[in-house]
Short mmCIF file of C-alpha atoms in Angstrom, two decimals:
data_model
loop_
_atom_site.label_atom_id
_atom_site.label_comp_id
_atom_site.label_asym_id
_atom_site.label_seq_id
_atom_site.Cartn_x
_atom_site.Cartn_y
_atom_site.Cartn_z
CA MET A 1 42.56 2.97 -17.22
CA ALA A 2 41.46 0.27 -18.87
CA VAL A 3 39.89 -2.40 -16.34
CA HIS A 4 39.35 -6.25 -17.09
CA GLY A 5 37.15 -7.61 -14.42
CA HIS A 6 39.46 -10.55 -13.46
CA ASP A 7 42.04 -8.43 -12.01
CA ALA A 8 39.91 -6.77 -9.99
CA VAL A 9 41.93 -5.52 -6.87
CA LYS A 10 40.92 -7.07 -3.57
CA TYR A 11 40.15 -4.42 -0.95
CA SER A 12 41.90 -4.97 2.47
CA ALA A 13 43.71 -2.86 5.03
CA TRP A 14 46.91 -3.89 3.33
CA SER A 15 45.61 -2.45 -0.17
CA LEU A 16 44.63 0.76 1.53
CA LEU A 17 48.03 1.02 2.86
CA ARG A 18 49.61 0.33 -0.47
CA GLY A 19 47.20 2.89 -2.07
CA ALA A 20 48.20 5.45 0.62
CA LEU A 21 52.04 5.11 -0.54
CA SER A 22 50.83 6.49 -4.16
CA GLY A 23 48.09 9.05 -2.42
CA GLN A 24 45.13 6.94 -3.00
CA ARG A 25 45.38 7.83 -6.83
CA ASN A 26 45.69 4.67 -8.58
CA TRP A 27 42.78 2.50 -8.12
CA PRO A 28 41.15 0.83 -11.02
CA ALA A 29 37.64 1.00 -11.61
CA ALA A 30 35.52 -1.24 -9.25
CA TRP A 31 33.77 -2.87 -12.19
CA ARG A 32 34.18 -3.29 -15.97
CA ASP A 33 31.94 -1.05 -18.14
CA ALA A 34 31.20 -3.58 -20.88
CA SER A 35 29.66 -3.47 -24.71
CA PRO A 36 27.21 -6.05 -25.68
CA LYS A 37 28.24 -9.09 -27.40
CA PRO A 38 25.77 -10.66 -29.94
CA ASN A 39 25.45 -14.17 -27.92
CA TYR A 40 25.20 -15.13 -24.29
CA ASP A 41 23.77 -17.63 -22.27
CA VAL A 42 21.67 -15.41 -20.06
CA ILE A 43 20.69 -11.84 -20.39
CA ILE A 44 19.27 -9.94 -17.34
CA VAL A 45 17.02 -6.67 -18.07
CA GLY A 46 17.34 -4.32 -15.17
CA GLY A 47 20.55 -3.34 -13.54
CA GLY A 48 19.18 -2.25 -10.33
CA GLY A 49 20.01 -4.64 -6.96
CA HIS A 50 18.00 -7.54 -7.92
CA GLY A 51 19.44 -7.57 -11.63
CA LEU A 52 23.15 -7.18 -10.27
CA ALA A 53 22.64 -9.77 -7.72
CA ALA A 54 20.78 -12.29 -9.89
CA ALA A 55 24.09 -11.97 -12.38
CA TYR A 56 26.49 -12.44 -9.52
CA TYR A 57 24.66 -15.48 -8.29
CA LEU A 58 24.51 -17.01 -11.70
CA ALA A 59 28.21 -16.74 -12.01
CA LYS A 60 28.90 -17.74 -8.35
CA ASN A 61 26.45 -20.32 -7.37
CA HIS A 62 25.95 -21.82 -11.22
CA GLY A 63 28.90 -21.28 -12.69
CA VAL A 64 26.98 -19.45 -15.69
CA THR A 65 29.35 -16.56 -16.61
CA LYS A 66 28.36 -15.75 -20.45
CA VAL A 67 25.94 -13.52 -18.64
CA ALA A 68 25.20 -9.72 -19.90
CA LEU A 69 23.06 -7.44 -17.61
CA LEU A 70 21.31 -4.82 -19.32
CA GLU A 71 20.44 -1.36 -17.96
CA ARG A 72 18.87 1.27 -19.82
CA GLY A 73 20.31 3.82 -17.70
CA TRP A 74 23.15 3.64 -15.03
CA ILE A 75 23.26 0.75 -12.60
CA GLY A 76 21.59 1.42 -9.16
CA GLY A 77 20.01 4.54 -10.75
CA GLY A 78 16.44 3.27 -10.18
CA ASN A 79 14.53 2.01 -7.14
CA THR A 80 18.14 1.03 -5.81
CA GLY A 81 19.04 4.76 -5.21
CA ARG A 82 15.47 5.81 -4.42
CA ASN A 83 14.66 3.91 -1.12
CA THR A 84 15.32 4.31 2.82
CA THR A 85 17.80 1.59 3.01
CA ILE A 86 15.96 -0.62 5.50
CA VAL A 87 16.32 -4.25 5.96
CA ARG A 88 14.41 -6.47 8.08
CA SER A 89 12.63 -9.81 7.86
CA ASN A 90 9.57 -9.06 10.02
CA TYR A 91 7.04 -10.99 8.10
CA LEU A 92 3.75 -13.00 9.09
CA TYR A 93 3.50 -15.66 7.06
CA PRO A 94 6.12 -18.71 6.89
CA GLU A 95 6.59 -18.47 3.34
CA SER A 96 7.55 -14.75 3.61
CA ALA A 97 9.47 -15.34 6.86
CA ARG A 98 11.63 -17.94 4.86
CA LEU A 99 12.47 -15.59 1.92
CA TYR A 100 13.05 -12.52 3.88
CA ASP A 101 15.24 -13.91 6.57
CA PHE A 102 17.29 -15.77 4.13
CA SER A 103 17.59 -12.23 2.49
CA LEU A 104 18.63 -10.80 5.66
CA GLN A 105 21.31 -13.56 6.46
CA LEU A 106 22.82 -13.32 3.12
CA TYR A 107 22.95 -9.27 3.98
CA GLU A 108 24.78 -10.32 7.31
CA GLY A 109 27.52 -11.92 5.14
CA LEU A 110 27.41 -10.00 2.00
CA SER A 111 30.45 -7.20 2.83
CA GLN A 112 32.68 -10.45 3.51
CA ALA A 113 31.31 -12.42 0.28
CA LEU A 114 31.60 -9.41 -2.10
CA ASN A 115 34.87 -7.95 -0.60
CA PHE A 116 32.80 -4.75 -0.36
CA ASN A 117 31.76 -2.72 2.61
CA ILE A 118 27.98 -2.67 2.30
CA MET A 119 28.07 -0.76 5.59
CA LEU A 120 25.35 -3.11 6.91
CA SER A 121 24.06 -1.35 10.27
CA GLN A 122 22.06 -3.87 12.51
CA ARG A 123 20.68 -0.99 14.50
CA GLY A 124 17.20 -2.67 15.07
CA LEU A 125 13.66 -1.72 13.99
CA VAL A 126 10.96 -0.92 16.38
CA LEU A 127 7.33 -1.12 15.63
CA LEU A 128 4.96 1.15 17.41
CA ALA A 129 1.59 0.23 18.96
CA HIS A 130 -0.67 3.16 19.19
CA SER A 131 -3.84 1.54 20.52
CA ARG A 132 -5.09 -1.78 22.51
CA HIS A 133 -5.59 -3.11 19.18
CA ASP A 134 -2.30 -2.41 17.89
CA LEU A 135 -0.71 -4.11 20.91
CA ASP A 136 -2.73 -7.13 20.10
CA ALA A 137 -1.74 -7.29 16.69
CA MET A 138 1.85 -7.07 17.49
CA SER A 139 1.76 -9.72 20.12
CA ARG A 140 0.37 -12.04 17.49
CA TRP A 141 2.68 -10.84 14.85
CA ALA A 142 5.78 -11.07 17.15
CA ASN A 143 4.86 -14.39 18.19
CA ALA A 144 4.52 -15.42 14.69
CA MET A 145 7.69 -14.50 13.92
CA ARG A 146 9.10 -16.46 16.91
CA MET A 147 7.40 -19.61 15.22
CA ASN A 148 9.14 -18.74 12.23
CA GLY A 149 12.30 -18.85 14.02
CA ILE A 150 13.03 -15.10 13.82
CA ALA A 151 13.77 -13.14 17.11
CA ALA A 152 11.39 -10.65 18.18
CA GLU A 153 10.84 -8.79 21.50
CA LEU A 154 7.57 -7.18 22.66
CA LEU A 155 8.54 -3.84 24.29
CA THR A 156 6.67 -1.70 27.00
CA ARG A 157 6.33 2.08 26.41
CA ALA A 158 9.16 2.15 28.82
CA GLN A 159 11.49 0.12 26.77
CA VAL A 160 10.51 1.75 23.48
CA GLY A 161 11.63 5.07 25.32
CA GLU A 162 15.01 3.48 26.14
CA LEU A 163 15.47 2.54 22.57
CA ALA A 164 14.14 5.76 21.02
CA PRO A 165 14.17 8.60 23.44
CA ALA A 166 13.27 11.65 21.20
CA LEU A 167 9.80 9.79 20.45
CA ASP A 168 7.00 11.67 21.90
CA LEU A 169 6.11 9.50 24.52
CA SER A 170 3.63 11.59 26.48
CA PRO A 171 0.04 10.50 27.12
CA GLN A 172 -1.07 13.44 25.54
CA ALA A 173 0.59 12.63 21.95
CA ARG A 174 -2.18 12.52 19.35
CA LEU A 175 -0.76 9.09 18.69
CA PRO A 176 0.40 7.98 22.03
CA VAL A 177 2.85 4.98 22.08
CA LEU A 178 1.70 2.10 24.28
CA GLY A 179 4.24 -0.14 23.32
CA GLY A 180 5.76 -2.21 20.14
CA PHE A 181 8.13 -4.57 19.41
CA THR A 182 11.25 -4.77 17.94
CA GLN A 183 13.40 -7.04 15.43
CA ARG A 184 17.06 -6.40 16.78
CA ARG A 185 18.71 -7.74 13.44
CA ALA A 186 16.92 -5.52 11.32
CA GLY A 187 18.75 -2.17 10.17
CA THR A 188 20.14 -0.48 7.20
CA ALA A 189 22.39 -0.87 4.75
CA ARG A 190 24.27 1.51 2.20
CA HIS A 191 22.10 1.32 -0.96
CA ASP A 192 24.87 2.45 -3.47
CA ALA A 193 27.22 0.03 -1.87
CA VAL A 194 24.84 -3.09 -2.68
CA ALA A 195 24.65 -2.20 -6.25
CA TRP A 196 28.36 -1.64 -6.87
CA GLY A 197 29.61 -4.43 -4.79
CA TYR A 198 27.29 -6.96 -6.55
CA ALA A 199 28.31 -4.99 -9.96
CA ARG A 200 32.05 -5.37 -8.99
CA ALA A 201 31.80 -9.14 -7.61
CA ALA A 202 29.97 -10.31 -11.09
CA SER A 203 32.17 -8.23 -13.11
CA ALA A 204 35.30 -10.19 -11.66
CA LEU A 205 33.42 -13.57 -12.71
CA GLY A 206 33.32 -12.34 -16.17
CA VAL A 207 29.47 -10.81 -16.08
CA ASP A 208 29.15 -8.08 -18.68
CA ILE A 209 27.73 -4.98 -17.28
CA ILE A 210 26.10 -2.88 -19.78
CA GLN A 211 24.78 0.45 -19.08
CA ASN A 212 22.90 2.89 -21.61
CA CYS A 213 21.40 -0.22 -23.14
CA GLU A 214 17.44 -0.25 -23.09
CA VAL A 215 15.47 -3.07 -24.28
CA VAL A 216 12.98 -2.19 -27.08
CA ASP A 217 11.70 -5.79 -28.02
CA PHE A 218 12.10 -9.27 -27.41
CA ILE A 219 13.23 -11.39 -30.19
CA LYS A 220 11.05 -14.75 -30.36
CA GLN A 221 11.11 -17.99 -32.45
CA ASP A 222 8.44 -20.21 -32.57
CA GLY A 223 6.94 -18.51 -29.19
CA ARG A 224 10.14 -18.71 -27.08
CA VAL A 225 12.19 -15.77 -26.29
CA VAL A 226 15.88 -16.08 -27.77
CA GLY A 227 17.10 -12.41 -27.04
CA VAL A 228 16.46 -8.84 -27.24
CA ASN A 229 16.10 -5.85 -29.40
CA THR A 230 18.11 -2.98 -27.87
CA ASN A 231 19.33 0.40 -28.74
CA ARG A 232 22.46 -0.95 -29.05
CA GLY A 233 21.76 -3.67 -31.13
CA HIS A 234 20.56 -7.66 -30.94
CA ILE A 235 21.55 -9.42 -28.50
CA ARG A 236 20.56 -13.24 -28.21
CA ALA A 237 20.46 -15.74 -25.20
CA GLU A 238 19.42 -18.89 -24.25
CA ARG A 239 17.02 -17.38 -21.30
CA VAL A 240 16.50 -13.94 -20.32
CA GLY A 241 15.33 -12.52 -17.05
CA ILE A 242 13.55 -9.51 -15.98
CA ALA A 243 14.55 -7.69 -12.96
CA ALA A 244 12.93 -4.09 -13.49
CA ALA A 245 10.73 -3.17 -10.73
CA GLY A 246 7.98 -0.68 -11.51
CA HIS A 247 8.67 -0.98 -15.47
CA SER A 248 7.93 -4.62 -15.31
CA SER A 249 4.48 -4.31 -16.92
CA VAL A 250 6.10 -2.20 -20.03
CA LEU A 251 8.84 -5.21 -20.39
CA ALA A 252 5.70 -7.71 -20.24
CA LYS A 253 3.78 -6.13 -22.61
CA LEU A 254 6.87 -6.17 -25.25
CA ALA A 255 6.85 -9.99 -24.54
CA GLY A 256 3.16 -10.21 -24.95
CA PHE A 257 1.68 -11.03 -21.50
CA ARG A 258 0.05 -8.95 -18.38
CA LEU A 259 1.14 -9.22 -14.78
CA PRO A 260 -0.76 -8.43 -11.63
CA VAL A 261 1.05 -5.41 -10.93
CA THR A 262 0.19 -1.57 -10.69
CA SER A 263 3.10 1.01 -10.61
CA TYR A 264 2.79 3.67 -8.11
CA ALA A 265 5.23 6.52 -6.91
CA LEU A 266 6.55 5.82 -3.39
CA GLN A 267 8.51 8.95 -1.69
CA ALA A 268 11.03 9.46 0.75
CA MET A 269 12.85 12.35 1.88
CA VAL A 270 15.96 13.40 4.08
CA SER A 271 16.48 16.61 6.46
CA GLU A 272 19.49 18.24 6.70
CA PRO A 273 22.58 16.37 8.45
CA ILE A 274 22.18 16.74 12.28
CA LYS A 275 23.85 15.04 15.10
CA PRO A 276 22.97 11.66 16.46
CA VAL A 277 19.48 11.51 17.74
CA LEU A 278 18.02 8.10 16.43
CA ASP A 279 19.98 5.05 16.49
CA THR A 280 17.53 2.59 15.44
CA VAL A 281 14.55 2.35 12.82
CA ILE A 282 11.15 3.42 13.88
CA LEU A 283 7.93 2.25 11.89
CA SER A 284 4.71 3.45 13.16
CA PRO A 285 2.13 1.02 10.96
CA GLY A 286 -0.83 3.30 12.05
CA THR A 287 0.37 6.40 10.44
CA GLY A 288 2.46 4.41 7.75
CA ALA A 289 5.39 6.52 8.73
CA TYR A 290 9.04 5.06 8.87
CA VAL A 291 12.14 7.35 10.32
CA SER A 292 15.93 6.54 10.89
CA GLN A 293 19.09 8.64 10.75
CA SER A 294 21.72 8.07 8.29
CA ASP A 295 25.29 7.69 9.02
CA LYS A 296 25.45 11.29 7.70
CA GLY A 297 23.20 12.36 10.30
CA GLU A 298 20.32 13.26 7.80
CA ILE A 299 16.66 12.21 9.27
CA VAL A 300 15.51 9.66 6.48
CA MET A 301 11.36 9.75 6.31
CA GLY A 302 8.71 7.47 4.27
CA ALA A 303 5.53 6.59 4.48
CA MET A 304 2.58 5.92 2.10
CA LEU A 305 2.19 5.61 -1.30
CA ASP A 306 0.76 8.35 -4.03
CA LEU A 307 -2.39 6.21 -4.69
CA PHE A 308 -2.98 6.50 -8.33
CA PRO A 309 -0.77 4.63 -10.89
CA SER A 310 2.43 6.65 -11.92
CA TYR A 311 5.47 5.96 -13.98
CA ALA A 312 6.79 9.83 -12.83
CA GLN A 313 9.72 9.47 -10.49
CA ARG A 314 8.49 12.43 -8.52
CA GLY A 315 5.74 12.59 -5.88
CA SER A 316 2.65 14.88 -4.84
CA PHE A 317 3.04 17.60 -2.50
CA ALA A 318 -0.28 16.47 -0.76
CA VAL A 319 1.66 13.05 0.05
CA LYS A 320 4.70 14.82 1.07
CA GLN A 321 2.67 16.96 3.36
CA ALA A 322 1.30 13.78 5.13
CA ILE A 323 4.51 12.09 5.51
CA ILE A 324 6.13 14.78 7.32
CA ALA A 325 3.21 15.57 9.28
CA ALA A 326 3.24 11.91 10.49
CA THR A 327 6.81 11.98 11.10
CA LEU A 328 6.44 15.15 13.34
CA GLU A 329 3.35 13.41 15.28
CA LEU A 330 6.16 11.06 16.39
CA PHE A 331 8.95 13.28 16.70
CA PRO A 332 7.81 16.84 17.17
CA SER A 333 11.60 17.99 18.11
CA PHE A 334 12.16 17.66 14.26
CA SER A 335 9.64 20.36 13.13
CA ARG A 336 12.40 23.05 12.96
CA LEU A 337 14.55 20.65 10.48
CA ASN A 338 15.00 21.76 6.92
CA LEU A 339 14.13 19.29 4.15
CA MET A 340 17.31 18.82 2.21
CA ARG A 341 16.27 16.26 -0.58
CA GLN A 342 13.35 14.14 -1.74
CA TRP A 343 12.56 11.67 -4.24
CA ALA A 344 10.19 9.01 -5.49
CA GLY A 345 10.68 5.49 -7.04
CA ILE A 346 8.36 3.71 -9.20
CA VAL A 347 7.27 0.66 -7.28
CA ASP A 348 5.50 -2.56 -8.63
CA VAL A 349 2.59 -3.21 -6.35
CA VAL A 350 1.02 -6.60 -6.14
CA HIS A 351 -2.47 -7.21 -4.77
CA ASP A 352 -1.28 -9.43 -2.14
CA SER A 353 2.14 -7.34 -1.55
CA SER A 354 4.25 -10.47 -1.97
CA PRO A 355 6.88 -10.78 -4.90
CA ILE A 356 6.36 -12.68 -8.09
CA ILE A 357 9.42 -15.06 -8.94
CA GLY A 358 9.67 -17.51 -11.91
CA PRO A 359 8.67 -18.39 -15.09
CA THR A 360 6.42 -16.11 -17.08
CA PRO A 361 3.90 -17.63 -19.82
CA VAL A 362 6.37 -16.97 -22.40
CA PRO A 363 8.82 -19.95 -22.72
CA ASN A 364 12.74 -18.80 -21.86
CA LEU A 365 11.44 -16.01 -20.20
CA TYR A 366 11.71 -15.49 -16.26
CA ILE A 367 10.93 -12.61 -13.88
CA ASN A 368 11.51 -11.31 -10.49
CA CYS A 369 8.97 -8.24 -9.69
CA GLY A 370 6.05 -7.35 -7.46
CA TRP A 371 8.44 -6.37 -4.24
CA GLY A 372 6.38 -3.23 -4.20
CA THR A 373 7.23 -0.48 -1.59
CA GLY A 374 9.75 -3.07 0.04
CA GLY A 375 12.28 -4.32 -2.57
CA PHE A 376 15.64 -3.12 -1.05
CA LYS A 377 15.78 -5.63 1.96
CA ALA A 378 15.09 -8.29 -0.59
CA ILE A 379 17.70 -7.81 -3.01
CA PRO A 380 20.00 -11.01 -2.11
CA VAL A 381 17.09 -13.27 -2.02
CA GLY A 382 15.77 -11.88 -5.01
CA GLY A 383 19.13 -12.14 -7.00
CA TRP A 384 19.58 -15.51 -5.47
CA THR A 385 16.02 -16.85 -6.56
CA LEU A 386 16.06 -15.13 -10.03
CA ALA A 387 19.34 -16.67 -10.85
CA HIS A 388 18.33 -20.10 -9.99
CA VAL A 389 15.61 -20.32 -11.95
CA LEU A 390 17.53 -18.81 -14.87
CA ALA A 391 20.18 -21.27 -14.42
CA THR A 392 18.12 -24.47 -13.78
CA GLY A 393 14.63 -23.55 -15.27
CA CYS A 394 12.96 -24.70 -11.64
CA SER A 395 11.72 -22.20 -9.28
CA HIS A 396 14.07 -22.09 -6.18
CA PRO A 397 12.27 -23.96 -3.20
CA LEU A 398 12.35 -20.53 -1.35
CA ALA A 399 10.56 -18.85 -4.36
CA GLU A 400 7.84 -21.86 -5.41
CA PRO A 401 5.12 -20.31 -3.45
CA PHE A 402 5.55 -17.02 -5.06
CA GLY A 403 4.95 -17.84 -8.84
CA LEU A 404 2.50 -16.02 -11.24
CA GLU A 405 0.01 -19.17 -11.01
CA ARG A 406 -1.22 -17.85 -7.74
CA PHE A 407 -3.34 -15.38 -8.95
CA ILE A 408 -5.33 -17.67 -10.69
CA THR A 409 -5.19 -20.33 -8.28
CA GLY A 410 -6.13 -18.01 -5.39
CA ARG A 411 -3.23 -19.08 -3.16
CA LEU A 412 -2.08 -15.86 -2.40
CA ILE A 413 0.22 -14.77 0.53
CA ASP A 414 -1.44 -11.75 1.77
CA GLU A 415 1.27 -9.87 3.52
CA ALA A 416 -0.89 -6.66 2.82
CA ALA A 417 -3.24 -7.47 5.61
CA ALA A 418 -0.82 -9.73 7.70
CA SER A 419 2.30 -7.79 8.26
CA GLY A 420 0.63 -4.08 8.54
CA ILE A 421 2.75 -2.80 5.53
CA ALA A 422 1.67 0.52 5.03
CA HIS A 423 0.12 1.32 1.57
CA MET B 1 -0.32 18.19 -6.22
CA LEU B 2 -2.61 17.43 -8.94
CA GLN B 3 -5.71 19.54 -9.93
CA ILE B 4 -8.93 17.22 -11.33
CA PRO B 5 -12.06 18.35 -12.94
CA CYS B 6 -14.70 16.94 -11.21
CA ILE B 7 -17.30 16.49 -13.89
CA HIS B 8 -19.88 17.81 -11.21
CA CYS B 9 -17.90 20.19 -9.08
CA GLY B 10 -15.15 21.63 -11.67
CA LEU B 11 -11.52 21.97 -11.25
CA ARG B 12 -10.41 20.78 -7.34
CA ASP B 13 -7.18 19.70 -5.43
CA GLU B 14 -6.05 16.17 -5.78
CA SER B 15 -6.38 15.69 -1.93
CA GLU B 16 -10.33 15.55 -2.30
CA PHE B 17 -10.17 12.64 -4.62
CA THR B 18 -9.78 8.96 -4.47
CA CYS B 19 -8.38 6.96 -7.44
CA GLY B 20 -10.25 3.78 -8.01
CA GLY B 21 -8.20 2.38 -10.40
CA THR B 22 -8.96 1.09 -14.02
CA SER B 23 -11.90 1.97 -15.89
CA HIS B 24 -13.99 -0.10 -18.73
CA MET B 25 -13.36 -3.47 -16.71
CA VAL B 26 -16.13 -6.00 -17.61
CA ARG B 27 -17.16 -8.35 -14.77
CA PRO B 28 -17.03 -12.12 -15.99
CA GLY B 29 -19.85 -14.46 -15.50
CA LEU B 30 -19.82 -16.88 -12.61
CA GLU B 31 -19.90 -19.75 -14.85
CA GLN B 32 -16.25 -18.53 -16.20
CA SER B 33 -12.92 -20.05 -15.78
CA ASP B 34 -10.52 -19.27 -12.87
CA ALA B 35 -8.08 -18.17 -15.26
CA THR B 36 -10.58 -15.30 -16.71
CA TRP B 37 -11.26 -14.57 -13.09
CA GLY B 38 -7.70 -14.09 -11.96
CA GLU B 39 -6.99 -11.86 -14.93
CA TYR B 40 -10.47 -9.89 -14.43
CA LEU B 41 -9.48 -9.55 -10.45
CA PHE B 42 -5.63 -9.10 -10.52
CA PHE B 43 -3.88 -8.63 -14.11
CA ARG B 44 -3.83 -5.06 -15.29
CA ASP B 45 -2.26 -3.40 -18.40
CA ASN B 46 -0.42 -1.14 -15.98
CA PRO B 47 0.28 1.47 -19.38
CA LYS B 48 3.35 3.78 -19.25
CA GLY B 49 1.31 6.61 -20.88
CA LEU B 50 -2.54 6.78 -21.50
CA HIS B 51 -4.84 5.27 -18.70
CA LEU B 52 -8.70 5.39 -18.39
CA GLU B 53 -9.26 5.34 -14.61
CA ARG B 54 -12.03 5.97 -12.18
CA TRP B 55 -11.93 8.59 -9.68
CA ARG B 56 -14.18 9.35 -6.55
CA HIS B 57 -14.78 13.10 -5.27
CA THR B 58 -14.48 11.92 -2.01
CA HIS B 59 -14.31 14.90 -0.11
CA GLY B 60 -16.74 16.73 -2.31
CA CYS B 61 -19.89 15.51 -4.32
CA GLY B 62 -18.63 12.01 -3.32
CA ARG B 63 -19.75 10.84 -7.13
CA TRP B 64 -17.67 8.61 -9.53
CA PHE B 65 -16.46 9.45 -12.90
CA ASN B 66 -13.67 8.55 -15.61
CA VAL B 67 -10.40 10.37 -16.01
CA ALA B 68 -8.20 10.07 -19.06
CA ARG B 69 -4.88 10.65 -17.83
CA HIS B 70 -1.06 10.30 -18.79
CA THR B 71 0.90 7.90 -16.20
CA VAL B 72 4.03 9.90 -16.99
CA THR B 73 3.15 13.74 -17.28
CA HIS B 74 -0.16 13.25 -15.28
CA GLU B 75 -1.66 15.32 -18.10
CA ILE B 76 -5.62 14.75 -17.96
CA PHE B 77 -6.70 14.86 -21.49
CA SER B 78 -10.43 13.93 -20.92
CA VAL B 79 -12.97 13.41 -17.97
CA TYR B 80 -16.37 11.73 -18.47
CA ALA B 81 -19.22 9.75 -16.91
CA MET B 82 -19.13 6.79 -15.66
CA THR B 83 -21.63 5.41 -18.24
CA ASP B 84 -19.64 7.07 -21.01
CA PRO B 85 -17.72 4.92 -23.19
CA PRO B 86 -14.02 5.33 -23.59
CA PRO B 87 -12.92 8.63 -25.46
CA ALA B 88 -11.69 8.13 -28.86
CA LEU B 89 -8.06 9.56 -27.78
CA ALA B 90 -4.73 8.61 -29.82
CA PRO B 91 -2.05 6.69 -27.23
CA PRO B 92 0.21 9.41 -26.62
#
């Protein structure tokens, strides 16, 4: 069925009921699969969550609707489809707290804003302290969050046990749980729904979403970017934005500059589905492991990076073993589960584990990258701030501290050390 | 699991090694600008393809050496000593 973005069906109980009368067989496609036109106001390179969100907010917040979103594969097929769907804003420094909490706030209203159920489940995040030093560090961390206006609660071992009874809480455990803290507003969301929700809403506002369209070069005039060459022809635009995560350096090289980014494979995996056993997200900075249970019942596991540069969307067996070992230290009862799927995404790791949002050294070219191992939670704010700089030419106030220039001035926002992100 | 040929010990499993990042980077002089130092400390080619990198046989001989590796296939084209010049390899 031919679909035009502007007459997208509004999803509601009523539309579902009406659909039932025809056996739910006549739903139009959720968004319009477009072909490239020769000219746009803005081109966004990369059809993951960040690119799709940027396209939507360009149209919604700034009225810029002559927008092409170019994706070399299919939308949401990169890291957006290769993460553990955790959303949280438990960062240490004020700059990060502002940025990530705004993202979480956008997530909280996103199903309504997009008219698409992103299945946000604010089931809370529990961080585990395994030593006295962990307890001290977590007190500091939780207090820093509160100073930044983000609710966090310190937990005793008994309180951790109430939230996650499946954990090994015995004093004999190799990594005994001494306590921890929780951010109750954290949780999970449905990754595909986030990509498709933004795509549908952007398409309805007139954005062209163009799949199987790979950028092979940038078109420059007097040193300024004025368009892109793709496998589907030349496309010109006033401004171009890059939201390509692990492939940011490849695009930067085409445009003639370098980034402070190294690409690594980050693995995750799920077990076979089982009955509900874990209704929160567990993060153990000591082991690097994070564990949750999906709505389908699978145990979702992730941990450390494969620590050598990689563009291969697969991980080493040695690291897989380490992730599973870390998970089983926390949850010995999971040891008999069969592993069902495993995957790896190519993440763009920056020295200070903070993102890069804003202008590049090439005029008219802007970038959103460097989210490293935690891009999914930041999709709304990454899109919001990239759209802002693409529409206005000026960095959004939330994104100002996260420019490329910080790697020259030394004004890093070192969340790598600060919030104990497992690398 | 990668199998990496340590130039001192021969073929061993990846889990014995630590990757130390890009090789052949030259430290700038102290009188150089912030921009030069920023480039040296943080900015990388991060190539999709041939990468010349340092590895340490941490749980073996403990010594550093260089590896020429493809970052997509992980194929290792060459291993050579820390003081050797970059090998003449055509970028794949």
